[in-house]
Structure formats: structure tokens, C-alpha cells
Amino acid sequence: MDLSFLATQALSGLASASSLFVIASGLSIVFGVTRIVNFAHGSLYMLGAYAAVTIVPRLLDVSYSPWMFFLGVLASAVAVGLVGVTIEVVLLRRIYRAPELFQLLATFGVVLIVQDVVLKVWGPVDIPGPRAPGLRHGVEILGERFPAYEVFLIVVGPMVLALLWLLMHRTRFGVLVRAATQDREMVGALGVNQALLFTATLFLGAFLAGLGGALQIPRVPASAQMDTAVITEAFVVTVIGGMGSVPGAFLASLIIGQLQAFGILVFPKVTLVLVFLLMAAVLVVKPYGLLGRPAAAGHAVAPEGILSLAHFGRTESLLAALAVAALLAVPLIGDAYTTKVAIEVMVFALAAFSLQFLMGVGGLVSFGHAAYFGIGAYAAGLLATGPLKLPMEAAIPLAPVFAGAGAALFGFFVVRLSGIYLAMLTLAFAQIVHAVCFQWVEVTGGDNGVVGVWPPAWAGNREAYFYVVALPTLAAILFLRRAIYAPFGYTLRAARDSATRADAIGIDVRSHRWLGFTLAGAAAGLAGGLYAFSKGSIDPTMVSIPMSVDFLVMVLVGGIRTVAGPLVGAASFHALKDFFMPLTDFWRLFLGASIIAMVLLFPRGVVGAAEGLRGRMRRRRGPAVARPA
Amino acid sequence: MSGGDIVLEAEGLRAAYGQAQILFGVDLALRRGEVVALMGRNGAGKTTTLKAIMGLVPATGGRVIFEGRDVTRWEPFRIARLGLGYVPEERRIFTDLTVFENLGVGRRSPAGGRAPWTPERLFSIFPNLAEMKNRRASAMSGGEQQMLTIARTLMGNPRAVLLDEPSEGLAPVIVEQMADAVLRMKREGIAVLLSEQNLNFASAVSDRVYVIEKGSVRYEGKTEALEAEREVREAYLTV
Amino acid sequence: MSLLVVDRLNKRFGGVWAARAVSFSLEAGELLAVIGPNGAGKSTTFGMVGGQVEPDSGAVVLAGEAITGLPSREIWRKGVGRTFQVAQTFVSMTVAENVQMALVSRRGGTRNLVADTRALHREEALALLDGVGMRADADRPVSELAYGDVKRVELAVALAAAPKLLLMDEPTAGMASKERAGLMELTARVARARRIGVLFTEHDMDAVFAHADRILVLVRGEIIAAGTPEEIRRDARVKRAYLGETGTKAALRARREAVAP
């Protein structure tokens, strides 16, 4: 490794830092003012790239000059800015006071919609962009050739930083943005219309995302996978830098750019892991990021979760017993397809129920629960197919052990945080697991995964395997349910309701949350192990963000305020998905729109809404009950 | 309420933080160009009254009338735009911003043809601020920050100002400047409703006094009258 | 031996003294009120006794044992119950479950994964609720109660650990007038019957003067007066502290005449 090589490596680190900063600064500014973590920021970036590969070539046809190229890039960014305005007016404006979980999910709904729209409009094939006129050559740096466009990108970052600084310090809009980042309520009390300010902020944020995407087209083709890749990196940058801090985002981009540029030399397989480890370390030492600070005067949101613990009466117990009996009879009376769906429903019901244990009971919003499901699946699959060649009877019981260990490790850090930072950290840990599964090809098979994860002969047919799944899932669900009604579940709920009061009656909140996190992770891992043997294979989609979101949607469909709701949610969501997905090319659009509709219309879920209805009817019949103020 | 042109009025105003009820029906009125002190021990409900008037704490009952319009449950920015300024107790200046920028956040053009407040005019009242107009607000002393919050609110050219605990925690010399500022506002025709625990400050600046205790008004009268009413003072203001 | 001895506690935040050489003692069965204007250091003093704030120097001794600087959940185990200015209860639970939760914690059973919580220590919880007049509401969700009743439940929760000392931060804040007297009478009755010392802050002077055995007056982090309600009522310094600085009075008046037309 000579000096010139190191220099070009550092320069390419700077170039990616620049690109990352342009995107992350937009995310950070939007968060600072609106307090919403915009999952769709990556989608806006992708739209920027698609807009640019559409607009720029046409402009270059008119006149082949650098000016036309940059005019096209700017036009793309403005177009994306207008998309951001639409998102704010149609969606975000309605959820500023919603709990963080709903905000994240709603913006993820936008991600899904945009993915399908992009596929419909631009097709599934990657679209390469034109190279920038005047910047197509290479420049010589210490004897190594370095693309001129990369040099240009290195300049763009500081330039955007400078322009943002001017905007933030020399315009009234910028001053208002900075003031609102510190204290929104006071800005309102001084007569500033927050709705307008928020809309303008979304324009700026989306513009920056679009600009980031448009500037990428000479380097990478526009593709439908750009969004999720960039959003996690942008999340990491804003979290490390401090959410809401533009200089923080710049600093974090520089660090991450260099970490990736040199990390790849030392640990070629695990650059992503390095990045996430850095994030975890920063969050533990500085919980609000390098240059961030605790949000002032944020709005308080009531705990979202189980608010009254219903107990089964005679009717409910009878119904539950009937449901279990009907479920157990499925292989006897149903066809192979029904049995397959029933197996998957049971697996997902356990996973969703374990997530409900964490969120609905413990108040810990995990945005990366697929990590533990995935660890379980990979542990079971690799133990069975790897050098150990363990039988299924040993591999599946070990799945929750591995997942529980992973949850204990990550949970140790997670329970130190709260609110949006906690959700981001769970997401980051899930992405670490995903990165390992994806990048460690020798062991995990990378993108292709591992096949041949089959049950032994005695459990080989679907009917037999059904019972292999049914017994542990039912047992685990009953166990977790029991724990919810037991002192441990009460203690988690107590800590969620009032950590102050819990502390004042001698409860060590953190250690109970840690234990709860571990337990939920282990249960999800069991589900993952069972899932691996039912599919016969493992692959990284089992640990992906969409998987985590599926679990969240199951919980929300069923109702986060109910104990049994997530089971109903898992069953109905999975059955619907299995039925509709092959029928439509727009499953994600449909799912995204449904998530948004659900967040806006039925935040309490299907079972929650039914209970609300029942409660209202009961109240109408019975004596009036005093309502809490 | 007799005589005078009422600019701000609260009728049976109730407010709560969650289950804890703080205001149990507050009635008060502020006339144009008048300085009124809302007095009471801490915890009596003074700050909550001002916040509920401004829409920062949702009113659970009663009405707020400002400039003849029912502004109950309006968003704070609309109330501010109608000409009601608010100076919070905890100051809440934007510490990342310079003095000049803080003033900029508050800027609104006046309704009607009055001469608008400008930074220059404000600096003539608060000479300290002029010297440090490009300094970050985080580097200011508590007294200077208090002056800045008032100046920032005046930049919105309000017709009435709610001033929460203006003298609290300030050195005597700053308290005098604060009294100056309140009287200056009065001379400019701005009505001021201030919450206060310090009887001396209240008697130095106010025309009338309301005494509030446990979330409702227990006494109302001229400031001089309160000074003479030993029993009221003893009952509600001291121990 | 006094139940609680607080010896020369000091605490500075930045350059400001929040508590300066604060010393006092409290006997079993005694009600001691801490009063003072805003920012006098009441919460800081309270926090140092309760374990939320670590003192810079000084000592807190409970029944002969130093508890200075211990975390609040340890202090609870030593026999200190707490109520808060804004009542802190478990809003997703019933009245009885709130008390049962405290009893479960006291017996160290919070990691139990199988027992039915509703059945644990129920009789004991009902007895505690009986003591605060809330037994009839035991199975109502605490979120449905009037605020005065929530405060009673909180008191029952604080009593569940059979505390030697109760720390009550503005016990009557947020309550309607008629509920206030009832809560304070209840507290005084329970404290005297069980020989529990009560340290409380309060803005409602009716509550303070009717029920406190002794009163401490804090101003700017220092105790300026301590004594029986009668002594405090007669104390000129206390009166001044509440009505504001006299030193500025003349200056303000002069200025008013000079500036006002």
C-alpha cells in the first residue's frame, strides 16, 4: 500500500462522504423541525436519480454542455422537492402528534408506494445515466488516475454545507428553521405558522434528497433498490451526527466515508458492520449523537400499547379453545395449500406476539424485530446444513438460544435509549445482522442463502411438520401470554406507564427491559427456526427491513392495545398477503396505502376498533362510566 | 367590569395537565393600555392562566376573548398574529441564534398604521442588547436573556403582552430595568398582563391586581388598595 | 435518635447554589413541611433525600444508616415511600393492581413469569386501600378515577413498603379545594398512627399550617427559618421572602414616578 493508493482511497472516501452528506442533511433538517424520521427520504433520493436519468439526457440532446447537465440535475431536485411538499400536505401534517411508531410506519408506507410507482413508470431494468460533460476525464493524483467527477463530488459536499449555512443564517426561513429545531412551540407563540414552515422544510429536505440522487447518475444507474440502501446509511449519519444538526451530519459523513474507504481494505466483508458498530458506540457514549442535543419542548405522547388487561371469561376461553382445535384439525381436513398457509400463520403469529410482548407490554418500539427471527432462522439452517450437520431436533431448540443471545447483546445497548433513538438503534442492529447474512457469503451463502434445510423423514410430509410447528408455537405463545399476566409482564407495563413510579417502588427498570428484550428475541428466534425448516432454505429477506415492517403491521392490524390482537393480525395479514400477492403486480403499493390508511383511520387496529365498538355499546346500555380527563 | 375598553378577557377559564386540574374557572379582564398583575404564590395557577390564554395549554372550559374575538382553542400562532404577545417564564430564547436573529423570529408587521418596533428602537430601550446583537444568545446572562425575550415579543408589534414572572430570579438592578420596560410598553399603549409573586414589583408597575389561589381569582382591585389590604396579602401572598 | 438527619447538604448547579448547608432532622410520626418561593431549592433538597439528586457534600442518615447518594430504588428498600407532584401511577392497571405491584416489588417477585398477578398479595393490597378509603374502588382502572382519588391510591402505593419515611412532593397540587383537606388529614392520621415521618413540600398554605408539626423555609438554597407554624407565621424574614426584596422597593417607586407620565 503506497501513499498514492492511500490518497486515492481517502479521496474516494471524501466523494462518498459528500454524497452521503447531501442526502443526510435533508433528513436531519426535516427531523429537526418536524420531529419525524422520514423513512421515505431514501425514496426521494431514488426519485431524484430516476428524474435525472429522464430529464438530463433530453437537455443534453438540446445542447451538450455542463450547464445543461446541472440544469437537469437541479430541475430533478426541484421536482422531488415538490413530491416532498405533497407528502407533507397529504400525510405528515396529519401525524405530527402521533406516536413515533405510527410516524415511522406511515412514511414506510410511502416507501412501498414509491417502489411500485417507480417499477411501473421506469420498469425493472436499471437505467444508466449520462456522464457529465466536461467531467468525463480522469485527473492524475500522486500518479494514480482519479475520475474528475469524483473530484467534483468532493467539492459538492462543502459547497452544499456552505449554501445551507447561508440559507440557515442569512434568510428568515433559515432562522425560523433553526429556531423551530430548538423550540417549535415558542416559534408558534411568536406568530409563525408552523404548517407553512413545515411544508417549506419538507421541500428543502426533499430537494436535498433529490439532488443527492440526481448527482449520482454518472456513477451508478438508477435502480429500484437505491432507496433502502441509502436510507439506512442516511439514518446512521444523522444519528451519529445528532438528529437535526447539519454540521453534525457533515462530520458524521466524513467519518463514515473514511471508515468505509479504509475499512474495506481491512475487513472487506464487514464494512457495513463497522459503520453500525460505530453508531452503536456513539449512541452509548453520546445518546444524542456527536453534535445533537435532547429535543426541547417535544410533545409528550401517551404510551401506546396494552392499556387494560382483559381476562378471558367463559365465552372467550371456549372460543379460544375452539380456534385452537380448528387450527389443529387443519392438516386433517384441509388441503396441502391450507396446511402450508397455516404453518406460516403460526410462525408469524409467534413472531408478532413476541413483538407485541416488547411493544404493547414493554413500550419498546422495535423497528428491527426481524433480526431475531432471522438469527433463529440462520442458526437453525446453518446448524443443520453446516459442518455440524445437526438434526432438526437439535437445530430448532438452539434457534431461540442463539436469537436470545443476540437479543441480549443488542438489548444491552437498546434499553439505554428511548423513543426515536431506541427505534433507530433496533433498526441499525437489524441491519448489522442483515449485512452479515448478506456479505459473509462463505458461511451464509450471501444473497442466495442456503438451501436444503429440510426436516428429517418422520417430519418430512407437510402434515407431520404442521404438528412440529404447532406444538412449540402454541406453547411459546401460551408461555408469553402467561408472562404478560404474571408479575414480570406487569413490571414491564409498570415501567412503561411510569418509569418514575416504577423506580420509586424499587424496580430496576433497565434490567427488566433487558430481560424482556431477550425473551422476545428468543421467541422470535424460535419462530425463525421453525420457518427455516418449513421453507427448506434461508436467505437475507428473513432479516430485512420489510420483514420487520411486516411484523409491525401484523401487530398494528390486530391492535397494539390488545393481548390477542397480534395473533389475529398475523393470521389475517399473512393470509391476505399470500392470497393477493400472486394476483397483483402492485402488492407493495397496496400494502403501503393500507399502512397509511390504517395509521390515519384505525390506529388501534382491527381488534382494538372492535373492542372500542363493543365498549361503546356496553357503555350505552350500562350506567355511565366516568371517563379519564 | 366597568368602564374602559377591554382588550383581553378570560371567562371561567379552566385548564388541566392530564388528570391534574390547575385552573378552576379564572375570570379576568385587561383594558387597553393597562398593566395588570396576576399575583399569587407559586403553584397558584398564574403561569397556567397565561399559557391557557395563549393556547399553549388547552382550555378545558371557559372562554378567552381577545380584541372582541373568541380565541379559545385557537392555535397559538393565530392568537399571536391577532396581536397578543407572550413572554414565557423560562425565557425560552433560541440559544443557537444570535440576538439579532432572535428578534428576527418575532418580527411581524403591525396591524394598523402604528410605527413598527425595529431592532434600533428596541435597542434604545435595552441598550445592553445593542452591544451584543451578533452574540449567540446562549452566551448572555439571565437578565439579558429576559430582556431579549421581551424585545423579541415586541418585534411582533403586539397590542397586548402576557408577561410571565418578569422579575423572578433577577438581580435588583435588572428588576429595575424590567420595571422600566413594562412601563415603557404601557406608554406605547400596549396592555400588559403579568404574573408576579413580588409585591414590590407589582406595585411599581401595575394599575390593577388579581390575586389567584388554587386556580381561581380570590381578589381583584387597584394595586394601591391591595397594598392597604393586609389580610388579603397575608392570606394569599405570604405564609 | 431522630428518624431522618440531614446534615449540611450542598448542591450547586453551574454557579448557582441550589442547596447550601441544608441541615434538619425529622422524628418518627412527625410532619415536616418545606416551603419557599420558586427556585428556593425545595425540589433539590427533596431529590437529595429521595435519591434523584446526588449532593456535592453532606450526609443523609435514615434511622442511623447513611443513605447519601444511593439510587432511589435502594433508598426505597431502606424504607422511604414517595408521592409526586403530578401523581405517578400505572395507568393501565386497576387500583388494586397498582398497590399489588408495589407489594410484588417489595417481596422481590418482579421476575416471576408464571404466577397470576391479580391473585398476589390481594388481601394485603385491599387492606392498604382500606386505609386510604379506596377499597370500594379496588377493581376500577386507575385511569377512571378523579384526581383526588388517584392521589389517595398513590399514597397507598407509597405505604405498601411499610416505609419509615414518606416523601411527598406537593401532595395537594392539582386537586380541587375540598379534596385537599381530606388528603392531608388522611396523611397526618396515617403518619401518626404508624409512626411514619413525613417530609413534604407544599404551596397550599392552608395544608401546611393546618397539618405540619414544623416548617422549614428555604430561600435561594438556604434555610432562613425553621420552627412551629406559629413561629413561622410571626417571622418577619419569611414574610419578606414571600413578598419580594424590600431593597428594590424604593428604587422602583422613584423610577415609576420618573418614567410614568
PDB file of C-alpha atoms in Angstrom, chain C residues 94-212:
ATOM      1  CA  THR C  94     -56.565  -1.192  38.295  1.00  0.00           C
ATOM      2  CA  VAL C  95     -56.379   0.487  41.667  1.00  0.00           C
ATOM      3  CA  ALA C  96     -55.620  -2.782  43.458  1.00  0.00           C
ATOM      4  CA  GLU C  97     -53.020  -3.819  40.877  1.00  0.00           C
ATOM      5  CA  ASN C  98     -51.133  -0.571  41.447  1.00  0.00           C
ATOM      6  CA  VAL C  99     -50.752  -1.479  45.100  1.00  0.00           C
ATOM      7  CA  GLN C 100     -50.094  -5.159  44.355  1.00  0.00           C
ATOM      8  CA  MET C 101     -47.273  -4.116  42.034  1.00  0.00           C
ATOM      9  CA  ALA C 102     -45.543  -2.339  44.916  1.00  0.00           C
ATOM     10  CA  LEU C 103     -46.040  -5.382  47.136  1.00  0.00           C
ATOM     11  CA  VAL C 104     -44.631  -7.701  44.443  1.00  0.00           C
ATOM     12  CA  SER C 105     -41.579  -5.483  44.162  1.00  0.00           C
ATOM     13  CA  ARG C 106     -41.155  -5.403  47.928  1.00  0.00           C
ATOM     14  CA  ARG C 107     -41.107  -9.204  48.027  1.00  0.00           C
ATOM     15  CA  GLY C 108     -38.632  -9.331  45.119  1.00  0.00           C
ATOM     16  CA  GLY C 109     -41.010 -11.143  42.769  1.00  0.00           C
ATOM     17  CA  THR C 110     -40.877  -8.923  39.704  1.00  0.00           C
ATOM     18  CA  ARG C 111     -39.166 -11.550  37.534  1.00  0.00           C
ATOM     19  CA  ASN C 112     -41.829 -14.189  38.155  1.00  0.00           C
ATOM     20  CA  LEU C 113     -43.041 -15.410  34.757  1.00  0.00           C
ATOM     21  CA  VAL C 114     -45.918 -17.675  35.708  1.00  0.00           C
ATOM     22  CA  ALA C 115     -47.952 -16.519  38.702  1.00  0.00           C
ATOM     23  CA  ASP C 116     -51.265 -14.730  38.193  1.00  0.00           C
ATOM     24  CA  THR C 117     -50.539 -11.220  39.390  1.00  0.00           C
ATOM     25  CA  ARG C 118     -54.155 -10.460  40.238  1.00  0.00           C
ATOM     26  CA  ALA C 119     -54.109 -13.060  42.974  1.00  0.00           C
ATOM     27  CA  LEU C 120     -50.815 -11.991  44.579  1.00  0.00           C
ATOM     28  CA  HIS C 121     -50.949 -10.103  47.873  1.00  0.00           C
ATOM     29  CA  ARG C 122     -54.507  -9.115  47.106  1.00  0.00           C
ATOM     30  CA  GLU C 123     -55.762  -9.107  50.680  1.00  0.00           C
ATOM     31  CA  GLU C 124     -52.818  -7.006  51.794  1.00  0.00           C
ATOM     32  CA  ALA C 125     -53.439  -4.566  48.956  1.00  0.00           C
ATOM     33  CA  LEU C 126     -57.116  -4.303  49.871  1.00  0.00           C
ATOM     34  CA  ALA C 127     -56.178  -3.617  53.462  1.00  0.00           C
ATOM     35  CA  LEU C 128     -53.872  -0.810  52.348  1.00  0.00           C
ATOM     36  CA  LEU C 129     -56.619   0.596  50.141  1.00  0.00           C
ATOM     37  CA  ASP C 130     -58.989   0.371  53.037  1.00  0.00           C
ATOM     38  CA  GLY C 131     -56.578   2.547  54.981  1.00  0.00           C
ATOM     39  CA  VAL C 132     -56.888   5.347  52.408  1.00  0.00           C
ATOM     40  CA  GLY C 133     -60.597   4.882  51.831  1.00  0.00           C
ATOM     41  CA  MET C 134     -60.273   3.396  48.356  1.00  0.00           C
ATOM     42  CA  ARG C 135     -61.209  -0.221  48.950  1.00  0.00           C
ATOM     43  CA  ALA C 136     -64.557   0.117  47.205  1.00  0.00           C
ATOM     44  CA  ASP C 137     -62.767   1.229  44.035  1.00  0.00           C
ATOM     45  CA  ALA C 138     -60.168  -1.541  44.098  1.00  0.00           C
ATOM     46  CA  ASP C 139     -61.114  -3.067  40.764  1.00  0.00           C
ATOM     47  CA  ARG C 140     -61.635   0.129  38.814  1.00  0.00           C
ATOM     48  CA  PRO C 141     -58.975   1.202  36.320  1.00  0.00           C
ATOM     49  CA  VAL C 142     -56.911   3.896  37.964  1.00  0.00           C
ATOM     50  CA  SER C 143     -57.309   5.972  34.786  1.00  0.00           C
ATOM     51  CA  GLU C 144     -61.022   6.368  35.549  1.00  0.00           C
ATOM     52  CA  LEU C 145     -60.581   7.923  38.980  1.00  0.00           C
ATOM     53  CA  ALA C 146     -60.986  11.553  39.927  1.00  0.00           C
ATOM     54  CA  TYR C 147     -57.599  13.123  40.561  1.00  0.00           C
ATOM     55  CA  GLY C 148     -58.096  13.359  44.305  1.00  0.00           C
ATOM     56  CA  ASP C 149     -58.651   9.609  44.422  1.00  0.00           C
ATOM     57  CA  VAL C 150     -55.579   8.992  42.273  1.00  0.00           C
ATOM     58  CA  LYS C 151     -53.571  10.811  44.926  1.00  0.00           C
ATOM     59  CA  ARG C 152     -55.021   8.519  47.577  1.00  0.00           C
ATOM     60  CA  VAL C 153     -54.040   5.475  45.554  1.00  0.00           C
ATOM     61  CA  GLU C 154     -50.553   6.900  45.239  1.00  0.00           C
ATOM     62  CA  LEU C 155     -50.425   7.229  48.996  1.00  0.00           C
ATOM     63  CA  ALA C 156     -51.461   3.588  49.389  1.00  0.00           C
ATOM     64  CA  VAL C 157     -48.705   2.575  46.944  1.00  0.00           C
ATOM     65  CA  ALA C 158     -46.175   4.595  48.925  1.00  0.00           C
ATOM     66  CA  LEU C 159     -47.341   2.912  52.131  1.00  0.00           C
ATOM     67  CA  ALA C 160     -47.085  -0.578  50.627  1.00  0.00           C
ATOM     68  CA  ALA C 161     -43.425  -0.886  51.524  1.00  0.00           C
ATOM     69  CA  ALA C 162     -44.201  -0.180  55.206  1.00  0.00           C
ATOM     70  CA  PRO C 163     -41.991   2.904  54.981  1.00  0.00           C
ATOM     71  CA  LYS C 164     -40.373   4.692  57.888  1.00  0.00           C
ATOM     72  CA  LEU C 165     -40.383   7.942  55.941  1.00  0.00           C
ATOM     73  CA  LEU C 166     -42.761   9.402  53.370  1.00  0.00           C
ATOM     74  CA  LEU C 167     -41.549  11.993  50.884  1.00  0.00           C
ATOM     75  CA  MET C 168     -44.473  13.903  49.422  1.00  0.00           C
ATOM     76  CA  ASP C 169     -43.826  16.471  46.707  1.00  0.00           C
ATOM     77  CA  GLU C 170     -46.709  18.951  46.728  1.00  0.00           C
ATOM     78  CA  PRO C 171     -49.268  16.368  47.802  1.00  0.00           C
ATOM     79  CA  THR C 172     -52.289  18.570  47.107  1.00  0.00           C
ATOM     80  CA  ALA C 173     -51.192  20.130  43.797  1.00  0.00           C
ATOM     81  CA  GLY C 174     -53.771  19.788  41.059  1.00  0.00           C
ATOM     82  CA  MET C 175     -56.598  18.919  43.448  1.00  0.00           C
ATOM     83  CA  ALA C 176     -59.866  20.729  43.994  1.00  0.00           C
ATOM     84  CA  SER C 177     -60.058  22.668  47.279  1.00  0.00           C
ATOM     85  CA  LYS C 178     -62.454  20.317  49.022  1.00  0.00           C
ATOM     86  CA  GLU C 179     -60.293  17.267  48.272  1.00  0.00           C
ATOM     87  CA  ARG C 180     -57.143  18.845  49.663  1.00  0.00           C
ATOM     88  CA  ALA C 181     -58.046  18.912  53.314  1.00  0.00           C
ATOM     89  CA  GLY C 182     -59.180  15.304  53.182  1.00  0.00           C
ATOM     90  CA  LEU C 183     -55.903  14.058  51.764  1.00  0.00           C
ATOM     91  CA  MET C 184     -53.823  15.965  54.281  1.00  0.00           C
ATOM     92  CA  GLU C 185     -55.943  14.776  57.199  1.00  0.00           C
ATOM     93  CA  LEU C 186     -55.597  11.222  55.959  1.00  0.00           C
ATOM     94  CA  THR C 187     -51.836  11.579  55.638  1.00  0.00           C
ATOM     95  CA  ALA C 188     -51.489  13.036  59.118  1.00  0.00           C
ATOM     96  CA  ARG C 189     -53.673  10.332  60.634  1.00  0.00           C
ATOM     97  CA  VAL C 190     -51.767   7.501  58.953  1.00  0.00           C
ATOM     98  CA  ALA C 191     -48.391   9.016  59.779  1.00  0.00           C
ATOM     99  CA  ARG C 192     -49.186   9.440  63.450  1.00  0.00           C
ATOM    100  CA  ALA C 193     -50.803   6.036  63.787  1.00  0.00           C
ATOM    101  CA  ARG C 194     -47.897   4.194  62.166  1.00  0.00           C
ATOM    102  CA  ARG C 195     -45.126   6.435  63.439  1.00  0.00           C
ATOM    103  CA  ILE C 196     -44.086   7.397  59.915  1.00  0.00           C
ATOM    104  CA  GLY C 197     -42.153  10.601  59.423  1.00  0.00           C
ATOM    105  CA  VAL C 198     -43.486  12.805  56.592  1.00  0.00           C
ATOM    106  CA  LEU C 199     -41.378  15.322  54.711  1.00  0.00           C
ATOM    107  CA  PHE C 200     -43.465  17.352  52.268  1.00  0.00           C
ATOM    108  CA  THR C 201     -43.285  20.433  50.103  1.00  0.00           C
ATOM    109  CA  GLU C 202     -46.443  22.390  49.551  1.00  0.00           C
ATOM    110  CA  HIS C 203     -47.733  25.617  48.061  1.00  0.00           C
ATOM    111  CA  ASP C 204     -51.128  25.411  49.699  1.00  0.00           C
ATOM    112  CA  MET C 205     -50.569  27.266  52.965  1.00  0.00           C
ATOM    113  CA  ASP C 206     -53.836  26.005  54.416  1.00  0.00           C
ATOM    114  CA  ALA C 207     -52.479  22.498  54.107  1.00  0.00           C
ATOM    115  CA  VAL C 208     -49.120  23.481  55.583  1.00  0.00           C
ATOM    116  CA  PHE C 209     -50.361  25.398  58.574  1.00  0.00           C
ATOM    117  CA  ALA C 210     -53.157  23.005  59.415  1.00  0.00           C
ATOM    118  CA  HIS C 211     -51.089  19.829  59.358  1.00  0.00           C
ATOM    119  CA  ALA C 212     -47.358  20.399  59.655  1.00  0.00           C
TER     120      ALA C 212
END
